[in-house]
Amino acid sequence: MLSSGVKRELTWIITSAWIVVFIAWLTNAWIVCFVLYLLSYMGRQLWSMRKFERWMSGGSYATFPPASGFWSELSYLVSKKQRALEKHADLHLYKSEQFKAASMQIPDAIVSLDQNNYIEWFNTPSESMLGIRRQDIGRKVEGIIRQPEFIEYLNITDFQEALILNTLQGKQRTFDLKIIPYFESHKLLVVRDITELYQLAQIRRDFIANASHELRTPLTVLKGYLELMQDMPGEQQILWKTPLEHMENQSNRMQSIIEDLLTLSSMEADSITSAATSVDVPEILQNISVEARQLGSDAHHIVFEISPDLRLQGYTEPLKSVFMNLVANAVRYSPEGGNITIRWYLDKEGAHYEVKDQGLGIAAEHIPRLTERFYRVDKDRSRVTGGTGLGLSIVKHVLEQHGTTLKVESVIGKGSVFKCDFPLDIVVQ
Ligand code: ADP
């Protein structure tokens, strides 16, 4: 199917050819007429081409070039395409303006940085929170936020974790800084003021620590009297034997909970201040192997596979409680006669502590919640076996201090594997 421009062009060629043939027939000058016809056709094409070129290069302001025939069709198609492109560009511009306007309304400070940390763009809250001004666009962000912790954070490559600062640009408030890499090594710096949230968490931590501390003394007094009463001579002792044993069990449980809560609170407080040391993990595990056999009363078959001389740069007491907690759980939640294997080994990814049991196993839906405080899969069993529901919370907290997380694999009725993968940078050999 021919386009209308080509049809018009053909009509012109045929009509003018007829006229030329008629004139040639009248004058009998066929060659001259044919040459003149060709020259006039070429002239017409050249003239249209020139007008089209001027229009394309912007020399003419007309919507369509004043061209005829095939050229008018071509110019129509070009201008149609141009209009579509302009519409597309307008839409893009509108969308980017809309995005910019929305990000200006976000209460967090957002700063876009290029691959060399030069500021490209920022939103309004960045002015009050970080003191960035319009003239800072194109300057390095380190020149504006000069805090050493921030500069150190900016130079790391893994931005999984946020940086918490208790003072920023002279403001004594708590800020959460996060860098989000995007689009070919560009970065978004997002800063949130979390003072209120942080204070609430602090109040909660203080409350738990104070309440546990306050409960400790009265409980010790009660336990003392209980022991005295259990030693009572005569008939009274037989009468009160069972209730007193019950009371003793419960007060022991309460004491364990208080001790675990205090451990958690002190860890939360200590994590920032105390310094890491070289921890002799093989020695700790050696001691645990002795304790574990006492804990399981030889009812379980416990095997330790310890890589000697494999130490960690970390915190001794917290690590001890991680290793012990996982072994105690394996014993607690395995039937008598079950095999428990504890492995401490090194590979190219880092050091690994693994506790494998053939116990009850844990259903998949419980696994993500195991490290929540007081979360127990089977409350009754945990109580009977003396669990506090805080052991794995302590484990999670300590592992976070050592740059790792707890991994759990489990099959109901078959057993579980609890694994801690310590990164190579804290391994000491
Ligand atoms: P608890 O003091 O109750 O053992 P934890 O925080 O140590 O508290 O563990 C949380 C829950 O996870 C336990 O109550 C138990 O249901 C489950 N759990 C932990 N370790 C094991 C294990 N090795 N096998 C089966 N269940 C386990």
Short mmCIF file of C-alpha atoms and ligand atoms in Angstrom, two decimals:
data_model
loop_
_atom_site.label_atom_id
_atom_site.label_comp_id
_atom_site.label_asym_id
_atom_site.label_seq_id
_atom_site.Cartn_x
_atom_site.Cartn_y
_atom_site.Cartn_z
CA MET A 1 0.00 0.00 0.00
CA LEU A 2 1.52 3.31 -1.13
CA SER A 3 1.52 6.27 1.27
CA SER A 4 -0.34 9.44 0.24
CA GLY A 5 2.98 11.34 -0.25
CA VAL A 6 4.31 8.72 -2.69
CA LYS A 7 0.91 8.70 -4.48
CA ARG A 8 1.05 12.51 -4.85
CA GLU A 9 4.61 12.26 -6.16
CA LEU A 10 3.59 9.64 -8.74
CA THR A 11 0.59 11.74 -9.85
CA TRP A 12 2.94 14.72 -10.38
CA ILE A 13 5.41 12.59 -12.40
CA ILE A 14 2.70 11.07 -14.61
CA THR A 15 0.79 14.34 -15.21
CA SER A 16 3.94 16.33 -16.01
CA ALA A 17 5.22 13.46 -18.23
CA TRP A 18 1.98 13.64 -20.25
CA ILE A 19 2.33 17.41 -20.66
CA VAL A 20 5.98 17.02 -21.78
CA VAL A 21 5.01 14.26 -24.24
CA PHE A 22 2.24 16.51 -25.62
CA ILE A 23 4.64 19.49 -26.03
CA ALA A 24 7.30 17.20 -27.60
CA TRP A 25 4.69 15.84 -30.04
CA LEU A 26 3.62 19.39 -30.97
CA THR A 27 7.21 20.70 -31.36
CA ASN A 28 8.77 17.45 -32.46
CA ALA A 29 11.74 18.20 -30.08
CA TRP A 30 11.66 14.97 -28.13
CA ILE A 31 15.22 14.97 -26.71
CA VAL A 32 15.17 18.64 -25.63
CA CYS A 33 11.79 18.15 -23.94
CA PHE A 34 12.99 14.96 -22.19
CA VAL A 35 16.20 16.67 -20.92
CA LEU A 36 14.20 19.71 -19.77
CA TYR A 37 11.73 17.40 -18.00
CA LEU A 38 14.52 15.58 -16.16
CA LEU A 39 16.24 18.83 -15.19
CA SER A 40 13.02 20.37 -13.85
CA TYR A 41 12.24 17.17 -11.86
CA MET A 42 15.71 17.14 -10.29
CA GLY A 43 15.47 20.89 -9.54
CA ARG A 44 12.13 20.34 -7.83
CA GLN A 45 13.62 17.52 -5.68
CA LEU A 46 16.71 19.57 -4.78
CA TRP A 47 14.55 22.56 -3.80
CA SER A 48 12.33 20.38 -1.55
CA MET A 49 15.39 18.73 0.00
CA ARG A 50 16.91 22.12 0.82
CA LYS A 51 13.65 23.31 2.47
CA PHE A 52 13.44 20.06 4.42
CA GLU A 53 17.05 20.35 5.58
CA ARG A 54 16.49 23.96 6.76
CA TRP A 55 13.41 22.87 8.65
CA MET A 56 15.24 19.95 10.28
CA SER A 57 18.20 22.09 11.33
CA GLY A 58 15.85 24.62 12.94
CA GLY A 59 16.36 27.39 10.37
CA SER A 60 12.61 27.47 9.67
CA TYR A 61 9.98 27.91 12.40
CA ALA A 62 7.12 26.38 10.40
CA THR A 63 5.42 23.33 11.95
CA PHE A 64 5.84 21.48 8.62
CA PRO A 65 8.45 22.32 5.96
CA PRO A 66 6.91 24.05 2.95
CA ALA A 67 7.72 20.97 0.86
CA SER A 68 5.56 19.05 -1.57
CA GLY A 69 4.99 15.45 -2.67
CA PHE A 70 7.08 12.75 -1.04
CA TRP A 71 8.95 15.33 1.11
CA SER A 72 5.76 16.62 2.72
CA GLU A 73 4.91 13.06 3.77
CA LEU A 74 8.40 12.55 5.19
CA SER A 75 8.28 15.82 7.13
CA TYR A 76 4.85 14.93 8.49
CA LEU A 77 6.19 11.62 9.83
CA VAL A 78 9.27 13.27 11.35
CA SER A 79 7.24 15.95 13.13
CA LYS A 80 4.80 13.30 14.40
CA LYS A 81 7.71 11.36 15.94
CA GLN A 82 9.16 14.56 17.39
CA ARG A 83 5.87 15.44 19.07
CA ALA A 84 5.69 11.94 20.61
CA LEU A 85 9.25 12.32 21.95
CA GLU A 86 8.46 15.74 23.41
CA LYS A 87 5.40 14.33 25.13
CA HIS A 88 7.52 11.51 26.56
CA ALA A 89 10.18 13.94 27.79
CA ASP A 90 7.48 16.14 29.40
CA LEU A 91 6.12 13.08 31.19
CA HIS A 92 9.60 12.19 32.45
CA LEU A 93 10.21 15.71 33.64
CA TYR A 94 6.84 15.74 35.41
CA LYS A 95 7.61 12.42 37.12
CA SER A 96 11.06 13.49 38.28
CA GLU A 97 9.61 16.81 39.57
CA GLN A 98 6.89 14.84 41.36
CA PHE A 99 9.51 12.55 42.95
CA LYS A 100 11.62 15.54 44.00
CA ALA A 101 8.59 17.27 45.56
CA ALA A 102 7.64 14.08 47.45
CA SER A 103 11.17 13.54 48.79
CA MET A 104 11.24 17.15 50.01
CA GLN A 105 8.28 16.27 52.25
CA ILE A 106 9.98 13.23 53.87
CA PRO A 107 10.97 14.20 57.43
CA ASP A 108 14.33 12.34 57.17
CA ALA A 109 17.36 14.01 55.64
CA ILE A 110 18.19 12.50 52.23
CA VAL A 111 21.41 13.37 50.40
CA SER A 112 22.41 11.89 47.06
CA LEU A 113 26.17 11.34 46.61
CA ASP A 114 28.12 10.38 43.51
CA GLN A 115 30.80 7.64 43.45
CA ASN A 116 33.36 10.03 44.97
CA ASN A 117 31.02 11.25 47.72
CA TYR A 118 30.31 14.63 46.09
CA ILE A 119 26.86 15.99 46.95
CA GLU A 120 24.54 15.90 43.94
CA TRP A 121 21.21 16.67 45.50
CA PHE A 122 19.56 16.95 48.96
CA ASN A 123 16.09 17.48 50.43
CA THR A 124 14.87 20.27 52.73
CA PRO A 125 15.32 18.46 56.13
CA SER A 126 19.05 18.02 55.26
CA GLU A 127 19.44 21.80 55.70
CA SER A 128 18.30 21.83 59.35
CA MET A 129 19.59 18.36 60.31
CA LEU A 130 22.98 18.34 58.56
CA GLY A 131 23.53 22.02 57.80
CA ILE A 132 23.85 21.44 54.04
CA ARG A 133 23.19 24.55 51.90
CA ARG A 134 22.48 25.04 48.21
CA GLN A 135 26.08 26.12 47.54
CA ASP A 136 27.32 22.78 48.97
CA ILE A 137 26.15 20.91 45.86
CA GLY A 138 29.33 19.62 44.20
CA ARG A 139 31.27 19.60 47.50
CA LYS A 140 32.48 16.43 49.24
CA VAL A 141 30.15 15.35 52.06
CA GLU A 142 33.17 14.68 54.35
CA GLY A 143 33.88 18.41 54.20
CA ILE A 144 30.48 19.12 55.76
CA ILE A 145 29.98 16.19 58.18
CA ARG A 146 33.47 15.87 59.63
CA GLN A 147 32.80 13.44 62.51
CA PRO A 148 35.46 10.63 62.41
CA GLU A 149 32.82 7.88 62.97
CA PHE A 150 30.89 9.14 59.94
CA ILE A 151 34.00 9.29 57.73
CA GLU A 152 34.93 5.74 58.79
CA TYR A 153 31.37 4.57 58.02
CA LEU A 154 31.43 6.27 54.62
CA ASN A 155 34.54 4.36 53.63
CA ILE A 156 33.27 0.86 54.40
CA THR A 157 31.92 -1.19 51.53
CA ASP A 158 29.20 -3.14 53.29
CA PHE A 159 26.41 -0.79 54.37
CA GLN A 160 24.13 -3.45 55.91
CA GLU A 161 24.19 -1.78 59.32
CA ALA A 162 23.22 1.75 60.26
CA LEU A 163 25.48 4.11 62.19
CA ILE A 164 24.04 5.52 65.42
CA LEU A 165 25.43 8.87 66.53
CA ASN A 166 24.55 10.66 69.75
CA THR A 167 25.69 13.99 68.44
CA LEU A 168 25.68 15.34 64.90
CA GLN A 169 26.61 18.80 63.59
CA GLY A 170 26.60 20.12 67.18
CA LYS A 171 23.14 18.72 68.02
CA GLN A 172 22.95 16.53 71.14
CA ARG A 173 20.34 14.13 69.81
CA THR A 174 20.41 10.52 68.59
CA PHE A 175 20.64 10.02 64.84
CA ASP A 176 20.43 6.88 62.72
CA LEU A 177 22.55 7.23 59.57
CA LYS A 178 22.19 4.76 56.74
CA ILE A 179 23.90 4.65 53.36
CA ILE A 180 21.98 2.97 50.56
CA PRO A 181 24.01 2.26 47.40
CA TYR A 182 22.09 2.81 44.15
CA PHE A 183 22.62 3.32 40.42
CA GLU A 184 26.26 2.66 39.40
CA SER A 185 28.13 3.36 42.68
CA HIS A 186 25.96 6.30 43.70
CA LYS A 187 24.84 6.50 47.33
CA LEU A 188 21.86 7.81 49.23
CA LEU A 189 22.62 9.06 52.73
CA VAL A 190 19.46 8.84 54.87
CA VAL A 191 19.56 10.39 58.34
CA ARG A 192 16.73 9.93 60.87
CA ASP A 193 16.35 11.61 64.23
CA ILE A 194 15.56 8.67 66.56
CA THR A 195 16.02 10.46 69.88
CA GLU A 196 12.52 9.60 71.17
CA LEU A 197 12.72 5.97 70.04
CA TYR A 198 16.17 5.60 71.56
CA GLN A 199 15.01 7.11 74.86
CA LEU A 200 12.06 4.70 74.98
CA ALA A 201 14.37 1.73 74.40
CA GLN A 202 16.70 3.07 77.09
CA ILE A 203 13.79 3.42 79.54
CA ARG A 204 12.77 -0.19 78.80
CA ARG A 205 16.34 -1.43 79.29
CA ASP A 206 16.75 0.53 82.53
CA PHE A 207 13.40 -0.70 83.83
CA ILE A 208 14.28 -4.35 83.22
CA ALA A 209 17.73 -3.95 84.75
CA ASN A 210 16.41 -2.11 87.83
CA ALA A 211 13.44 -4.42 88.37
CA SER A 212 15.65 -7.53 88.10
CA HIS A 213 18.18 -6.00 90.44
CA GLU A 214 15.51 -5.05 93.00
CA LEU A 215 13.96 -8.54 92.88
CA ARG A 216 17.28 -10.25 93.51
CA THR A 217 17.60 -9.36 97.23
CA PRO A 218 14.05 -10.31 98.39
CA LEU A 219 14.40 -13.57 96.47
CA THR A 220 17.67 -14.41 98.21
CA VAL A 221 15.96 -13.81 101.59
CA LEU A 222 13.02 -16.04 100.62
CA LYS A 223 15.39 -18.79 99.44
CA GLY A 224 17.28 -18.58 102.73
CA TYR A 225 14.08 -19.08 104.75
CA LEU A 226 13.04 -21.93 102.47
CA GLU A 227 16.30 -23.73 103.13
CA LEU A 228 15.81 -23.19 106.89
CA MET A 229 12.29 -24.58 106.73
CA GLN A 230 13.47 -27.64 104.78
CA ASP A 231 15.86 -28.38 107.62
CA MET A 232 13.03 -28.19 110.22
CA PRO A 233 13.04 -31.23 112.53
CA GLY A 234 10.07 -33.47 113.40
CA GLU A 235 6.62 -34.11 111.97
CA GLN A 236 6.26 -30.66 110.41
CA GLN A 237 9.01 -31.49 107.93
CA ILE A 238 7.16 -34.54 106.53
CA LEU A 239 3.96 -32.50 106.18
CA TRP A 240 5.67 -29.63 104.35
CA LYS A 241 8.23 -31.64 102.35
CA THR A 242 6.45 -31.54 98.94
CA PRO A 243 5.23 -27.91 99.09
CA LEU A 244 8.68 -26.80 100.20
CA GLU A 245 10.34 -28.65 97.31
CA HIS A 246 7.87 -26.99 94.94
CA MET A 247 8.64 -23.59 96.37
CA GLU A 248 12.36 -24.24 96.07
CA ASN A 249 12.06 -25.26 92.39
CA GLN A 250 10.03 -22.18 91.57
CA SER A 251 12.36 -19.85 93.43
CA ASN A 252 15.33 -21.40 91.58
CA ARG A 253 13.56 -20.75 88.29
CA MET A 254 12.84 -17.18 89.28
CA GLN A 255 16.48 -16.71 90.19
CA SER A 256 17.59 -18.06 86.78
CA ILE A 257 15.22 -15.66 85.00
CA ILE A 258 16.51 -12.72 87.04
CA GLU A 259 20.13 -13.70 86.37
CA ASP A 260 19.45 -14.03 82.61
CA LEU A 261 17.64 -10.67 82.50
CA LEU A 262 20.56 -9.05 84.29
CA THR A 263 23.00 -10.71 81.84
CA LEU A 264 21.01 -9.35 78.89
CA SER A 265 20.84 -5.84 80.38
CA SER A 266 24.55 -5.74 81.17
CA MET A 267 25.37 -6.95 77.65
CA GLU A 268 23.27 -4.21 76.12
CA ALA A 269 25.09 -1.65 78.27
CA ASP A 270 28.61 -3.13 77.83
CA SER A 271 28.51 -3.73 74.09
CA ILE A 272 29.68 -0.24 73.28
CA THR A 273 32.29 0.37 75.98
CA SER A 274 34.31 -2.79 76.75
CA ALA A 275 37.23 -3.83 74.53
CA ALA A 276 37.49 -7.15 72.67
CA THR A 277 40.28 -9.57 73.63
CA SER A 278 41.70 -12.81 72.25
CA VAL A 279 39.30 -15.51 73.50
CA ASP A 280 40.64 -19.04 74.05
CA VAL A 281 37.63 -20.87 72.59
CA PRO A 282 39.17 -24.41 72.77
CA GLU A 283 39.73 -23.97 76.52
CA ILE A 284 36.16 -22.72 77.04
CA LEU A 285 34.80 -25.71 75.12
CA GLN A 286 36.99 -28.07 77.12
CA ASN A 287 35.40 -26.77 80.34
CA ILE A 288 31.93 -26.93 78.81
CA SER A 289 32.45 -30.58 77.85
CA VAL A 290 32.96 -31.38 81.54
CA GLU A 291 29.91 -29.31 82.58
CA ALA A 292 27.76 -30.76 79.78
CA ARG A 293 28.34 -34.31 80.92
CA GLN A 294 27.20 -33.30 84.41
CA LEU A 295 24.18 -31.50 82.93
CA GLY A 296 23.12 -34.52 80.88
CA SER A 297 23.93 -36.91 83.74
CA ASP A 298 25.60 -39.17 81.15
CA ALA A 299 22.18 -39.79 79.60
CA HIS A 300 23.34 -38.38 76.25
CA HIS A 301 26.18 -39.34 73.99
CA ILE A 302 28.05 -36.02 73.70
CA VAL A 303 30.98 -35.66 71.27
CA PHE A 304 33.22 -32.58 71.06
CA GLU A 305 35.30 -31.98 67.89
CA ILE A 306 37.45 -28.97 68.72
CA SER A 307 40.04 -27.42 66.45
CA PRO A 308 42.94 -26.56 68.81
CA ASP A 309 44.54 -23.08 68.71
CA LEU A 310 41.50 -21.60 66.96
CA ARG A 311 40.73 -18.43 68.93
CA LEU A 312 38.46 -15.46 68.40
CA GLN A 313 38.86 -11.74 68.94
CA GLY A 314 35.81 -11.02 71.11
CA TYR A 315 34.25 -10.99 74.56
CA THR A 316 35.06 -14.02 76.76
CA GLU A 317 32.15 -14.19 79.20
CA PRO A 318 29.41 -13.52 76.63
CA LEU A 319 30.93 -16.12 74.26
CA LYS A 320 31.05 -18.65 77.10
CA SER A 321 27.33 -18.16 77.65
CA VAL A 322 26.61 -18.62 73.89
CA PHE A 323 28.53 -21.90 73.72
CA MET A 324 27.02 -23.18 76.98
CA ASN A 325 23.45 -22.12 76.14
CA LEU A 326 23.42 -24.03 72.86
CA VAL A 327 24.83 -27.17 74.48
CA ALA A 328 22.38 -26.90 77.41
CA ASN A 329 19.46 -26.60 74.96
CA ALA A 330 20.64 -29.63 72.98
CA VAL A 331 20.70 -31.65 76.20
CA ARG A 332 17.40 -30.18 77.43
CA TYR A 333 15.45 -30.85 74.24
CA SER A 334 16.87 -34.30 73.37
CA PRO A 335 15.58 -37.60 74.73
CA GLU A 336 17.93 -39.76 76.76
CA GLY A 337 20.44 -41.69 74.65
CA GLY A 338 20.47 -39.07 71.88
CA ASN A 339 23.70 -38.12 70.13
CA ILE A 340 24.91 -34.53 70.47
CA THR A 341 27.86 -33.32 68.40
CA ILE A 342 29.62 -30.03 69.08
CA ARG A 343 32.08 -28.82 66.42
CA TRP A 344 34.49 -25.87 66.45
CA TYR A 345 36.35 -25.55 63.15
CA LEU A 346 37.81 -23.21 60.57
CA ASP A 347 37.27 -22.98 56.81
CA LYS A 348 37.90 -20.32 54.18
CA GLU A 349 34.81 -18.34 55.25
CA GLY A 350 35.66 -18.15 58.96
CA ALA A 351 35.32 -20.03 62.25
CA HIS A 352 32.19 -22.07 62.95
CA TYR A 353 30.57 -23.28 66.14
CA GLU A 354 27.97 -25.97 65.50
CA VAL A 355 25.74 -27.89 67.89
CA LYS A 356 23.84 -30.80 66.36
CA ASP A 357 21.30 -32.88 68.26
CA GLN A 358 18.88 -35.71 67.53
CA GLY A 359 16.19 -34.23 69.73
CA LEU A 360 12.62 -32.99 69.36
CA GLY A 361 13.28 -30.66 66.44
CA ILE A 362 11.48 -27.37 65.90
CA ALA A 363 8.66 -26.64 63.41
CA ALA A 364 9.68 -24.15 60.68
CA GLU A 365 7.18 -21.48 61.79
CA HIS A 366 8.84 -21.19 65.23
CA ILE A 367 12.42 -20.83 64.00
CA PRO A 368 12.37 -17.08 63.14
CA ARG A 369 10.96 -16.31 66.63
CA LEU A 370 13.29 -18.45 68.78
CA THR A 371 15.56 -15.53 69.73
CA GLU A 372 12.68 -13.38 71.03
CA ARG A 373 12.69 -12.88 74.78
CA PHE A 374 10.56 -15.49 76.58
CA TYR A 375 9.63 -17.25 73.34
CA ARG A 376 9.28 -20.98 73.91
CA VAL A 377 7.98 -23.59 71.49
CA ASP A 378 6.66 -25.78 74.30
CA LYS A 379 6.20 -23.70 77.45
CA ASP A 380 5.57 -26.67 79.72
CA ARG A 381 8.63 -28.60 78.62
CA SER A 382 10.83 -25.52 78.95
CA ARG A 383 9.55 -25.01 82.52
CA VAL A 384 10.06 -28.65 83.48
CA THR A 385 13.61 -28.65 82.09
CA GLY A 386 14.45 -25.39 83.88
CA GLY A 387 14.53 -23.11 80.81
CA THR A 388 14.04 -19.36 81.24
CA GLY A 389 13.09 -18.54 77.63
CA LEU A 390 15.95 -16.04 77.54
CA GLY A 391 18.88 -18.26 76.50
CA LEU A 392 18.63 -17.73 72.74
CA SER A 393 17.99 -13.96 73.20
CA ILE A 394 21.35 -13.81 74.97
CA VAL A 395 22.92 -15.87 72.17
CA LYS A 396 21.52 -13.54 69.50
CA HIS A 397 22.76 -10.46 71.32
CA VAL A 398 26.28 -11.80 71.82
CA LEU A 399 26.53 -12.96 68.20
CA GLU A 400 25.50 -9.49 67.02
CA GLN A 401 28.39 -8.08 69.05
CA HIS A 402 30.67 -10.45 67.11
CA GLY A 403 29.30 -9.51 63.70
CA THR A 404 27.25 -12.62 63.08
CA THR A 405 23.82 -14.21 63.52
CA LEU A 406 22.47 -17.55 64.70
CA LYS A 407 21.48 -20.04 62.00
CA VAL A 408 19.02 -22.81 62.83
CA GLU A 409 18.09 -25.86 60.79
CA SER A 410 15.65 -28.32 62.24
CA VAL A 411 13.38 -31.22 61.37
CA ILE A 412 10.59 -32.23 63.74
CA GLY A 413 11.35 -35.57 65.38
CA LYS A 414 14.83 -35.75 63.82
CA GLY A 415 16.80 -33.01 65.53
CA SER A 416 18.32 -29.57 65.09
CA VAL A 417 21.55 -27.84 64.11
CA PHE A 418 22.38 -24.49 65.71
CA LYS A 419 25.28 -22.77 63.95
CA CYS A 420 27.29 -19.60 64.54
CA ASP A 421 29.52 -18.48 61.62
CA PHE A 422 32.20 -16.08 62.86
CA PRO A 423 33.77 -13.88 60.15
CA LEU A 424 37.46 -14.34 59.25
CA ASP A 425 38.39 -10.85 60.44
CA ILE A 426 37.84 -11.82 64.11
CA VAL A 427 39.59 -15.21 63.86
CA VAL A 428 42.93 -15.48 65.72
CA GLN A 429 45.26 -18.42 65.03
P1 ADP B 1 14.69 -21.96 77.10
O1 ADP B 1 15.34 -21.42 78.30
O2 ADP B 1 13.21 -22.12 77.22
O3 ADP B 1 15.38 -23.14 76.57
P2 ADP B 1 15.80 -20.56 74.87
O4 ADP B 1 15.74 -19.12 74.53
O5 ADP B 1 17.13 -21.16 75.13
O6 ADP B 1 14.83 -20.76 76.08
O7 ADP B 1 15.11 -21.38 73.71
C1 ADP B 1 13.86 -20.94 73.20
C2 ADP B 1 13.03 -22.13 72.77
O8 ADP B 1 13.64 -22.74 71.63
C3 ADP B 1 12.97 -23.24 73.79
O9 ADP B 1 11.94 -23.01 74.71
C4 ADP B 1 12.72 -24.47 72.93
O10 ADP B 1 11.34 -24.59 72.69
C5 ADP B 1 13.41 -24.13 71.62
N1 ADP B 1 14.71 -24.81 71.50
C6 ADP B 1 15.91 -24.28 71.77
N2 ADP B 1 16.91 -25.15 71.51
C7 ADP B 1 16.31 -26.28 71.05
C8 ADP B 1 16.78 -27.55 70.59
N3 ADP B 1 18.08 -27.85 70.56
N4 ADP B 1 15.85 -28.45 70.18
C9 ADP B 1 14.54 -28.15 70.20
N5 ADP B 1 14.03 -26.98 70.61
C10 ADP B 1 14.90 -26.04 71.03
#
